[in-house]
mmCIF file of C-alpha atoms in Angstrom:
data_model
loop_
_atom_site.group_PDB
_atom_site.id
_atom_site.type_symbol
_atom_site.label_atom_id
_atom_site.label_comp_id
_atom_site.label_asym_id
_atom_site.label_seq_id
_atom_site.Cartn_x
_atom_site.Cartn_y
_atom_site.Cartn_z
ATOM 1 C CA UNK A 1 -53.270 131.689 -77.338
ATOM 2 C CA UNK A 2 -54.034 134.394 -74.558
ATOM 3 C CA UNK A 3 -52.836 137.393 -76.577
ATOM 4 C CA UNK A 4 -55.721 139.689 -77.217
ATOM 5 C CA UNK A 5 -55.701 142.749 -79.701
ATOM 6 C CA UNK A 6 -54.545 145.922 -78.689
ATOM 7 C CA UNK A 7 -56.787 147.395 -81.175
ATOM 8 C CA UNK A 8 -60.235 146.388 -79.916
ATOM 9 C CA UNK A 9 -59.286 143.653 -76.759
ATOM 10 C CA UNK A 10 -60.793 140.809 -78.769
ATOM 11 C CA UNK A 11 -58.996 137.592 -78.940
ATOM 12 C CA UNK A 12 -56.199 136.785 -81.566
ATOM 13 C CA UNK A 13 -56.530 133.791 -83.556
ATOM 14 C CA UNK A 14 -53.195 131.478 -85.235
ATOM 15 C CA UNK A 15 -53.145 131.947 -88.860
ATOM 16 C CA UNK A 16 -50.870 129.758 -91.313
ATOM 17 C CA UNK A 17 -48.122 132.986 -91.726
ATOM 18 C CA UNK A 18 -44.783 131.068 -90.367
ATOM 19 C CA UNK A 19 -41.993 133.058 -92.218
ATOM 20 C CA UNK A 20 -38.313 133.302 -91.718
ATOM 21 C CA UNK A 21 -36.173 136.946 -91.195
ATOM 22 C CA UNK A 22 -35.330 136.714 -95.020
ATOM 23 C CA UNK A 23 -33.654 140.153 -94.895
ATOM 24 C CA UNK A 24 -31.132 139.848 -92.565
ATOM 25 C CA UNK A 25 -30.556 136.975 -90.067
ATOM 26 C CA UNK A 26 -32.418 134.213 -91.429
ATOM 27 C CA UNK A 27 -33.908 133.733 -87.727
ATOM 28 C CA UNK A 28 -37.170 131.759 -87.450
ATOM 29 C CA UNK A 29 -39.893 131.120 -88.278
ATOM 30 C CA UNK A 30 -41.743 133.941 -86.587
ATOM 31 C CA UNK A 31 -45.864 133.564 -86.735
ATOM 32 C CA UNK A 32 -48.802 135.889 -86.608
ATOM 33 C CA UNK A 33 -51.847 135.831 -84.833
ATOM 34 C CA UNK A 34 -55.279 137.577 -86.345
ATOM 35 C CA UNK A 35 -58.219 139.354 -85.065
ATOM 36 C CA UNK A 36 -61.136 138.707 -86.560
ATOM 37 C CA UNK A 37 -63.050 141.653 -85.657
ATOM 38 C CA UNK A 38 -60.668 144.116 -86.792
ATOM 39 C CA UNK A 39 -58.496 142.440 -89.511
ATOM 40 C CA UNK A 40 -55.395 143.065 -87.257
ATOM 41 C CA UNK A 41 -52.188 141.016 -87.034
ATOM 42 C CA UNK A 42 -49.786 140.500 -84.062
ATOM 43 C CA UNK A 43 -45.981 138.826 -85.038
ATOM 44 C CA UNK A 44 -45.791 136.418 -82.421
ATOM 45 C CA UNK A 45 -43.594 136.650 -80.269
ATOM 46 C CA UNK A 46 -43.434 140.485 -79.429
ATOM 47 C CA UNK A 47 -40.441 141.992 -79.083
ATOM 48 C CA UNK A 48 -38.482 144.555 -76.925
ATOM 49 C CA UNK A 49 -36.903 147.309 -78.874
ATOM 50 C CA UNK A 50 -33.585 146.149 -77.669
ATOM 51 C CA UNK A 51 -34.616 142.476 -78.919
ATOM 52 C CA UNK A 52 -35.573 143.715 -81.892
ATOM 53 C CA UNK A 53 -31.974 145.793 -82.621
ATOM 54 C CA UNK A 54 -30.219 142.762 -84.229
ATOM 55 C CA UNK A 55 -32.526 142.716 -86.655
ATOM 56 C CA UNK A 56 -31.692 145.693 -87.843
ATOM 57 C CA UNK A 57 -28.012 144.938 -89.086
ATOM 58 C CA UNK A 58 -25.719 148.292 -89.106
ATOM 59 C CA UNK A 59 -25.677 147.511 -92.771
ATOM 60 C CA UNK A 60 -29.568 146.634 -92.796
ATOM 61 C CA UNK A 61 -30.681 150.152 -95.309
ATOM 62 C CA UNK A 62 -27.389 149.382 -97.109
ATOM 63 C CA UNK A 63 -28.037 146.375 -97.602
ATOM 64 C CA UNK A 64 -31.787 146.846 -99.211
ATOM 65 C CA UNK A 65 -31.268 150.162 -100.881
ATOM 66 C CA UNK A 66 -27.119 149.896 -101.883
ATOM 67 C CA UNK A 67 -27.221 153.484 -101.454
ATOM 68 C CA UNK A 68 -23.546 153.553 -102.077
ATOM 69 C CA UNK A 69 -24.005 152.512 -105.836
ATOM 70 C CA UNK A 70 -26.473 155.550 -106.451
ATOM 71 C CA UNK A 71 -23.662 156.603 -108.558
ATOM 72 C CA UNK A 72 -22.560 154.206 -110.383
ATOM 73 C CA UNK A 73 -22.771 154.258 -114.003
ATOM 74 C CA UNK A 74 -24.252 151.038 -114.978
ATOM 75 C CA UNK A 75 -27.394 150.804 -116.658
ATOM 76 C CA UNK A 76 -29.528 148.530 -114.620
ATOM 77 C CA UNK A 77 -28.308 150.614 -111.413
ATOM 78 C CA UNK A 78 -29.256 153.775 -113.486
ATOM 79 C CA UNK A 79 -32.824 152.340 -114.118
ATOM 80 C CA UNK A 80 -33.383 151.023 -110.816
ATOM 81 C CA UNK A 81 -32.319 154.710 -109.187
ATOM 82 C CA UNK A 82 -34.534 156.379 -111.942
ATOM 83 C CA UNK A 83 -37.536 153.699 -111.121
ATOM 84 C CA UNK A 84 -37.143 154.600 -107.581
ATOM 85 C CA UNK A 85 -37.219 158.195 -107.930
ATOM 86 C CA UNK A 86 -40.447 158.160 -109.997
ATOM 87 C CA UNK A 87 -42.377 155.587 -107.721
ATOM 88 C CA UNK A 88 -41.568 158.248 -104.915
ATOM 89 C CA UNK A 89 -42.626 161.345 -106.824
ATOM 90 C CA UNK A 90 -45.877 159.621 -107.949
ATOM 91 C CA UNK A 91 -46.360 158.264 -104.442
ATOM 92 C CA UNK A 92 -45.638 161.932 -102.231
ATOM 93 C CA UNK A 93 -47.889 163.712 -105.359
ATOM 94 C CA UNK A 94 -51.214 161.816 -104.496
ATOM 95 C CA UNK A 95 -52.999 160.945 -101.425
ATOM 96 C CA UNK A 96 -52.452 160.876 -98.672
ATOM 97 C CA UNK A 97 -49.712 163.187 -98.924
ATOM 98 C CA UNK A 98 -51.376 165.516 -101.514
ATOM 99 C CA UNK A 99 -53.197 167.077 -98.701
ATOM 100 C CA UNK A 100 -54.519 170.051 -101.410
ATOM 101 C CA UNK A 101 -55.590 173.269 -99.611
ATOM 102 C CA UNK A 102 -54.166 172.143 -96.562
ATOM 103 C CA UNK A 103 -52.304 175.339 -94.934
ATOM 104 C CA UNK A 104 -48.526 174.633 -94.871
ATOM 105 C CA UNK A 105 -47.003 174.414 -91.086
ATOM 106 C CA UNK A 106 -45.268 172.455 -88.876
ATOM 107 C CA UNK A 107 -44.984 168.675 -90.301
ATOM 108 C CA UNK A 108 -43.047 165.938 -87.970
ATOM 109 C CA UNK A 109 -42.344 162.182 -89.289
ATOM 110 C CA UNK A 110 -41.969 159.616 -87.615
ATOM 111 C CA UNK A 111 -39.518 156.897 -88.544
ATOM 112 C CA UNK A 112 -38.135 159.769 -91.242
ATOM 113 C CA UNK A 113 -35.401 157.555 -92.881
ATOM 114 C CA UNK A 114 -33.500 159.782 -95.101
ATOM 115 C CA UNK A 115 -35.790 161.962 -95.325
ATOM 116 C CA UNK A 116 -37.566 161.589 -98.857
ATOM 117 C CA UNK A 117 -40.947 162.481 -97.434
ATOM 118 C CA UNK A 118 -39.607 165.574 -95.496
ATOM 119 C CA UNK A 119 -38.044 166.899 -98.286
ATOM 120 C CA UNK A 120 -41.541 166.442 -100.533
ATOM 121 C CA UNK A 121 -43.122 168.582 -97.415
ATOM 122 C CA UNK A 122 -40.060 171.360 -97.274
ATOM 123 C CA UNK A 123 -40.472 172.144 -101.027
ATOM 124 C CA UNK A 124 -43.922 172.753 -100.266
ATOM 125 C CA UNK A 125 -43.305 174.970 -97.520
ATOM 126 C CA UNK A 126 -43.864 173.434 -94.604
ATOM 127 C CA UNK A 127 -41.465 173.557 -91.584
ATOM 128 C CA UNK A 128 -39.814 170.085 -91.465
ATOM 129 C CA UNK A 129 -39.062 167.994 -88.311
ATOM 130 C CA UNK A 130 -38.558 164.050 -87.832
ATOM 131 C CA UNK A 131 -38.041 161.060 -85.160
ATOM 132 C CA UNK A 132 -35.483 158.050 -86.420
ATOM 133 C CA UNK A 133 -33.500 155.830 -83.720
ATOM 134 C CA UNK A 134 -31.177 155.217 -86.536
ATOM 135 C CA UNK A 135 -27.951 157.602 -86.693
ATOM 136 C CA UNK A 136 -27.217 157.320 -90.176
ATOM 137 C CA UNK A 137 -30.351 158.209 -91.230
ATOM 138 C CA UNK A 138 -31.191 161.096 -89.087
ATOM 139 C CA UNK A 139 -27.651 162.555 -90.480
ATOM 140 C CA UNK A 140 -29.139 162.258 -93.632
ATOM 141 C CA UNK A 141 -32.370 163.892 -92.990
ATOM 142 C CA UNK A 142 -30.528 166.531 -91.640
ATOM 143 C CA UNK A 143 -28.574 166.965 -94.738
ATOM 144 C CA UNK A 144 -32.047 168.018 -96.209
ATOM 145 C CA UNK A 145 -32.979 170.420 -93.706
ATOM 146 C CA UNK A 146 -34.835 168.616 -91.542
ATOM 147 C CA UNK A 147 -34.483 169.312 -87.903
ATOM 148 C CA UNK A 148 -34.387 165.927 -86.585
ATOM 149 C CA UNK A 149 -34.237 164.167 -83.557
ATOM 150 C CA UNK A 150 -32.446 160.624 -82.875
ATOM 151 C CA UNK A 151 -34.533 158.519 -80.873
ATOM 152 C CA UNK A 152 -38.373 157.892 -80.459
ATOM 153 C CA UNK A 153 -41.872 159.234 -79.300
ATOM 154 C CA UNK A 154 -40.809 158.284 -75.755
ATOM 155 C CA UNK A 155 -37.883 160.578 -75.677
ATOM 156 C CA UNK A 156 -38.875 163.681 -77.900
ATOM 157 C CA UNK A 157 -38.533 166.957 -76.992
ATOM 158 C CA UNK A 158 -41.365 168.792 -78.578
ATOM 159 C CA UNK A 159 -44.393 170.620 -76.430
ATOM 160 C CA UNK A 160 -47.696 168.907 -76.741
ATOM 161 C CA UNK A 161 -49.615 170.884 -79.680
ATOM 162 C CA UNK A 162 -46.247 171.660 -81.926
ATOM 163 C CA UNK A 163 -47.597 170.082 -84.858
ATOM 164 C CA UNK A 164 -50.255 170.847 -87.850
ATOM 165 C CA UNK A 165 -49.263 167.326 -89.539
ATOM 166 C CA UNK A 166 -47.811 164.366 -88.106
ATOM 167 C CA UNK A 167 -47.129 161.696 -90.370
ATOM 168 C CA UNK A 168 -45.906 157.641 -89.986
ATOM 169 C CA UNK A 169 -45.086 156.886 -93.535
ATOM 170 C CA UNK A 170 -44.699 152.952 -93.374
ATOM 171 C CA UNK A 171 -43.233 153.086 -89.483
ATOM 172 C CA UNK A 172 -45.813 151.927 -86.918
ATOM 173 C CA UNK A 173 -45.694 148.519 -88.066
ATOM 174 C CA UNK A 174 -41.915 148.507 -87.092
ATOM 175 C CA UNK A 175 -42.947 150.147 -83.378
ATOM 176 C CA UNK A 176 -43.192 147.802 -80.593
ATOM 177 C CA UNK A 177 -46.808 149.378 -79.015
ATOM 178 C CA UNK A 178 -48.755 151.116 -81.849
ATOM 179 C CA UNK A 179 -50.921 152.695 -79.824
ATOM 180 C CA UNK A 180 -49.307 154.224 -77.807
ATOM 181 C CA UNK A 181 -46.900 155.502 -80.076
ATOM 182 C CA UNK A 182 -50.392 157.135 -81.332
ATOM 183 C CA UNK A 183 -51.402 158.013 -78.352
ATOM 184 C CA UNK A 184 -48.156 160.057 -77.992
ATOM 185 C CA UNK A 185 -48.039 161.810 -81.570
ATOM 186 C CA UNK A 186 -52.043 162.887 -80.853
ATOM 187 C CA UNK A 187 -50.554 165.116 -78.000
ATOM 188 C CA UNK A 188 -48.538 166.546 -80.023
ATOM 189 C CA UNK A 189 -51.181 167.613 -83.155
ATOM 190 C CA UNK A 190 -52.175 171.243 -82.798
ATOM 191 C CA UNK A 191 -56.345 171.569 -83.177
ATOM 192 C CA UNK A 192 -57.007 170.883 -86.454
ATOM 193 C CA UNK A 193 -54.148 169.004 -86.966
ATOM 194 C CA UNK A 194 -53.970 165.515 -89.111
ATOM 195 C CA UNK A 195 -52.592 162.476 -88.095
ATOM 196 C CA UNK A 196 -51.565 159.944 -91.576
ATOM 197 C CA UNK A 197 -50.998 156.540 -90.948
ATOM 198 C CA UNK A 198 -49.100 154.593 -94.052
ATOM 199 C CA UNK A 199 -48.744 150.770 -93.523
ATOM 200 C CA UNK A 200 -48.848 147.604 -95.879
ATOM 201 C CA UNK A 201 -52.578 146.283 -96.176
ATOM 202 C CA UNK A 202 -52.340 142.790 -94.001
ATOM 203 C CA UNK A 203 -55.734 141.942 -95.746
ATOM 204 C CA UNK A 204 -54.079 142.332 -99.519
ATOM 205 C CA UNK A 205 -54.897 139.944 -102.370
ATOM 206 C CA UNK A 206 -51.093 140.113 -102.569
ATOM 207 C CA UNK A 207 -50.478 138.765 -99.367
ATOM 208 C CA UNK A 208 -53.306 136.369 -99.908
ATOM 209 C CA UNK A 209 -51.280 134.980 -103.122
ATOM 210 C CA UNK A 210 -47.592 135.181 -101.580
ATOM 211 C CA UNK A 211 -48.420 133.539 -98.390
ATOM 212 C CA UNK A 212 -45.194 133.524 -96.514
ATOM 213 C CA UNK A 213 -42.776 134.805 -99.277
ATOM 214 C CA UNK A 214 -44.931 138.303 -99.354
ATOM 215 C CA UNK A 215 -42.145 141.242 -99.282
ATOM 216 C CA UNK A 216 -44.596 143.085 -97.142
ATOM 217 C CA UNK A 217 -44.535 140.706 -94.195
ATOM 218 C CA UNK A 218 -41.134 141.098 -93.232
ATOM 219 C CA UNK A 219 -40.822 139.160 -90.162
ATOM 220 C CA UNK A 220 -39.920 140.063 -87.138
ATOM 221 C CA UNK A 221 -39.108 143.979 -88.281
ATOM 222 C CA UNK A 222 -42.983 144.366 -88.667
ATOM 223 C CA UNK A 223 -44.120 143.448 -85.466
ATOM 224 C CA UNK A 224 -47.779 144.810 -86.487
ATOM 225 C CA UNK A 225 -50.237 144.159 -89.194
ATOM 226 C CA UNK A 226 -52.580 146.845 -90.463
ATOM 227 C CA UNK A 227 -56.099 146.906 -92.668
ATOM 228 C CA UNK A 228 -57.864 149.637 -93.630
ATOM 229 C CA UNK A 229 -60.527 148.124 -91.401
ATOM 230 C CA UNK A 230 -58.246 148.102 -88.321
ATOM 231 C CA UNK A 231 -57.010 152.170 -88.911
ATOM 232 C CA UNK A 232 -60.400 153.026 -88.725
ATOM 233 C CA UNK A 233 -60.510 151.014 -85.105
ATOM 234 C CA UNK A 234 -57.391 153.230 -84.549
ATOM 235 C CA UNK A 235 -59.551 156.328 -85.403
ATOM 236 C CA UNK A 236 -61.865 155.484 -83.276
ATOM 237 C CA UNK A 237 -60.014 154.587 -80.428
ATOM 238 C CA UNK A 238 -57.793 157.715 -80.197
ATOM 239 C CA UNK A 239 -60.935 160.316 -80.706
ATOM 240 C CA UNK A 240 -59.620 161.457 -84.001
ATOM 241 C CA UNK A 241 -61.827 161.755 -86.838
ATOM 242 C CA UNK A 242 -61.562 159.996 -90.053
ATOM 243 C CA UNK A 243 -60.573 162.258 -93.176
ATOM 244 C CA UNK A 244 -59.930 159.708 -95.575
ATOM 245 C CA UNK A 245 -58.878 156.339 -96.307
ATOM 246 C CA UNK A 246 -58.067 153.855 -98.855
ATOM 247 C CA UNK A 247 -55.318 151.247 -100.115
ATOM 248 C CA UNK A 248 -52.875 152.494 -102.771
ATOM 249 C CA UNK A 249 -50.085 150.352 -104.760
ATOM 250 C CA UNK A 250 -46.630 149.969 -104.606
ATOM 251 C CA UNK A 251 -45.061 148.925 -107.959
ATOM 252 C CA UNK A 252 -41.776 147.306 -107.087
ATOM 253 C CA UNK A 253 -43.380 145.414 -104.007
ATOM 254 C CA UNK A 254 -44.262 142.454 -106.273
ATOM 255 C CA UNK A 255 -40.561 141.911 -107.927
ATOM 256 C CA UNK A 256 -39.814 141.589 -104.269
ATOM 257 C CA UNK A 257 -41.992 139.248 -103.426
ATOM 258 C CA UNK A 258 -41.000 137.347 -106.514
ATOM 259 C CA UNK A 259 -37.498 137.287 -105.648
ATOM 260 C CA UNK A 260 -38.541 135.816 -102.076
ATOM 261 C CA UNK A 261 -40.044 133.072 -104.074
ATOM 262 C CA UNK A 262 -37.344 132.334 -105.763
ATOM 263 C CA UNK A 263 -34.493 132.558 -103.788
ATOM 264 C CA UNK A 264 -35.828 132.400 -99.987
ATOM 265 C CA UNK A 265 -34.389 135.318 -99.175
ATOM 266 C CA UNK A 266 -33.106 138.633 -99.763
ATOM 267 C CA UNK A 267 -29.830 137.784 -102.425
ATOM 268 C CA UNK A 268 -28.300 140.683 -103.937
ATOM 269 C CA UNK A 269 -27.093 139.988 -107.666
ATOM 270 C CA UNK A 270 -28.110 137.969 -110.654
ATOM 271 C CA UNK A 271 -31.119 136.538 -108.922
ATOM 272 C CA UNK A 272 -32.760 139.949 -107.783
ATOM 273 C CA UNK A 273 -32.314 141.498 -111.200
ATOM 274 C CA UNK A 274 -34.459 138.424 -112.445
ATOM 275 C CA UNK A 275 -36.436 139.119 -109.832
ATOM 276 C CA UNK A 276 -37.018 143.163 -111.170
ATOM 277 C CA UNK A 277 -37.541 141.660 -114.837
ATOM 278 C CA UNK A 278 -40.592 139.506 -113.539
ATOM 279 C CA UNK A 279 -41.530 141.999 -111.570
ATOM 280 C CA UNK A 280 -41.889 144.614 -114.341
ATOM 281 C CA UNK A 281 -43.511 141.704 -116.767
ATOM 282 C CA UNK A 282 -46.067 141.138 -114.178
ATOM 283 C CA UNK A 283 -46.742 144.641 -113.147
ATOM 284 C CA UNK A 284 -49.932 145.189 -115.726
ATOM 285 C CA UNK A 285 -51.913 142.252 -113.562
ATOM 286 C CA UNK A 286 -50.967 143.585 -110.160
ATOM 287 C CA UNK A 287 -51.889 146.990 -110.940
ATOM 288 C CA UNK A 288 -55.100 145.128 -112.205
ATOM 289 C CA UNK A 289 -55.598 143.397 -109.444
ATOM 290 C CA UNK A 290 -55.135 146.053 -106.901
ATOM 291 C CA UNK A 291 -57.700 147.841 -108.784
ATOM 292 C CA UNK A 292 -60.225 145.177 -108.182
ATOM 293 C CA UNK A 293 -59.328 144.034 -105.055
ATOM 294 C CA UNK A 294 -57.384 146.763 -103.150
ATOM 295 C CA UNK A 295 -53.569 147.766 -102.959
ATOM 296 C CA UNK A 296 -50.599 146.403 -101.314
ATOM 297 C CA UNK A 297 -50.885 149.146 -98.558
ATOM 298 C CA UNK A 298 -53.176 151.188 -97.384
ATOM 299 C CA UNK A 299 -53.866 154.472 -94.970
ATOM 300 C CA UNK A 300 -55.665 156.682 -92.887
ATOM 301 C CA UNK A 301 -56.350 160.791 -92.634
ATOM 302 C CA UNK A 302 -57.158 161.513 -89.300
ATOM 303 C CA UNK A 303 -57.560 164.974 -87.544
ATOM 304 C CA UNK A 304 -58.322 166.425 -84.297
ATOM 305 C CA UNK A 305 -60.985 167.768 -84.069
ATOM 306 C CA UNK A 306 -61.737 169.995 -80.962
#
């Protein structure tokens, strides 16, 4: 293998990760190599964006989040919307997003979604912008008062130094070229400005346990592989200095990874809601063990400092 990392140029290593697309297409198996010096993981092969588009179905968020049966008045939907609302306030109340005595100002995400973490921000008072290539969701967004713009870094329209907080709330594993990506939200951070990076942790005991079947991986969408150990590379790399970091947990990850294990894929119906019961009777050991041994993702505080 001649790939190297884009992290810290050392040579990537084959690891034993050969998973299929189990959310949409069922393509595969994709791989990923490892660096060894920075914990860092490369899907093999890289994509283009445009490769990359049929992997995200027009039904792809629909398809994961049902949005359409937020409504609906049976219980387990009821109890899954009320579980996801929760896990989202607890998440966007603690770091990194607490950000406590942090002067409210301009805050851009990237890869915004729908807008859940915007909206935290705007009740806050901060001044909410985001980036999303996806239509749908930047009309949502919008719905919350976010001014948002439909495409990427590569294509914004914002003047370098615009923003006090920029923000990539489980997104730069989904960009083809991290760094750059970086590169190009650093020129936009006012002085003093933070930069938070939210990915899954690549070196989790989680991942370590599911192997290939870990939700988390999502092959090919995540074409890049975070560790705590390779953010602080990133720090280093982009002259930004290191705030904070640490892994954190997310609940509902391992019922995911549970239903990958037992039905190979992503399978709305009887066989996910199994899935969510396991999930819940195992959630006192994860929560143990990512206590012990570190969370299912983790993230960096970063600001420039000039």
């Amino acid at each position: 293998m001649n790939a190297s990392c884009p992290i810290c140029g050392q040579a990537l290593h084959p690891t034993q990760v050969h998973a299929l697309d189990r959310l949409v297409t069922g393509d595969g198996p994709f791989t990923v190599a490892e660096c060894r010096d920075c914990s860092f993981g490369l899907t093999i092969p890289q994509m283009s964006h445009e490769q990359l588009a049929r992997y995200y179905s027009s039904d792809y968020y629909e398809g994961f989040y049902e949005h359409s049966k937020v409504g609906i008045s049976n219980l387990p939907y009821r109890a899954r919307a009320w579980v996801r609302r929760r896990g989202a306030d607890r998440r966007y109340r603690r770091a990194p997003y607490d950000l406590a005595g942090v002067t409210p100002g301009k805050v851009l995400d990237v890869g915004c979604g729908s807008g859940d973490l915007l909206a935290h921000f705007r009740d806050r008072g901060w001044e909410t912008y985001g980036i999303d290539p996806g239509a749908a969701s930047v009309a949502a967004a919008r719905r919350r008062g976010a001014q948002v713009h439909e495409g990427t870094l590569e294509d914004q329209p914002w003047e370098p130094g615009s923003f006090h907080l920029i923000t990539f709330q489980h997104s730069l594993e989904h960009i083809v070229g991290p760094v750059d990506a970086l590169l190009r939200a650093r020129a936009l951070l006012a002085p003093g400005g933070l930069l938070i990076v939210d990915v899954p942790n690549w070196r989790c005991w989680q991942r370590l346990l599911f192997r290939n079947r870990w939700f988390h991986l999502d092959l090919p969408r995540h074409q890049q592989h975070f560790s705590p150990r390779s953010l602080q590379r990133l720090a280093s790399k982009l002259g930004l200095q290191v705030r904070r970091t640490d892994t954190t947990s997310t609940a509902i990850s391992t019922s995911y990874s549970v239903h990958y294990v037992l039905a190979g894929r992503w399978t709305p119906g009887w066989e996910l809601w199994l899935s969510y019961a396991l999930g819940v009777l195992l959630l006192p050991l994860a929560l143990l063990g990512d206590r012990i041994a570190g969370g299912d993702c983790c993230f960096i505080v970063m600001e420039l400092v000039e």
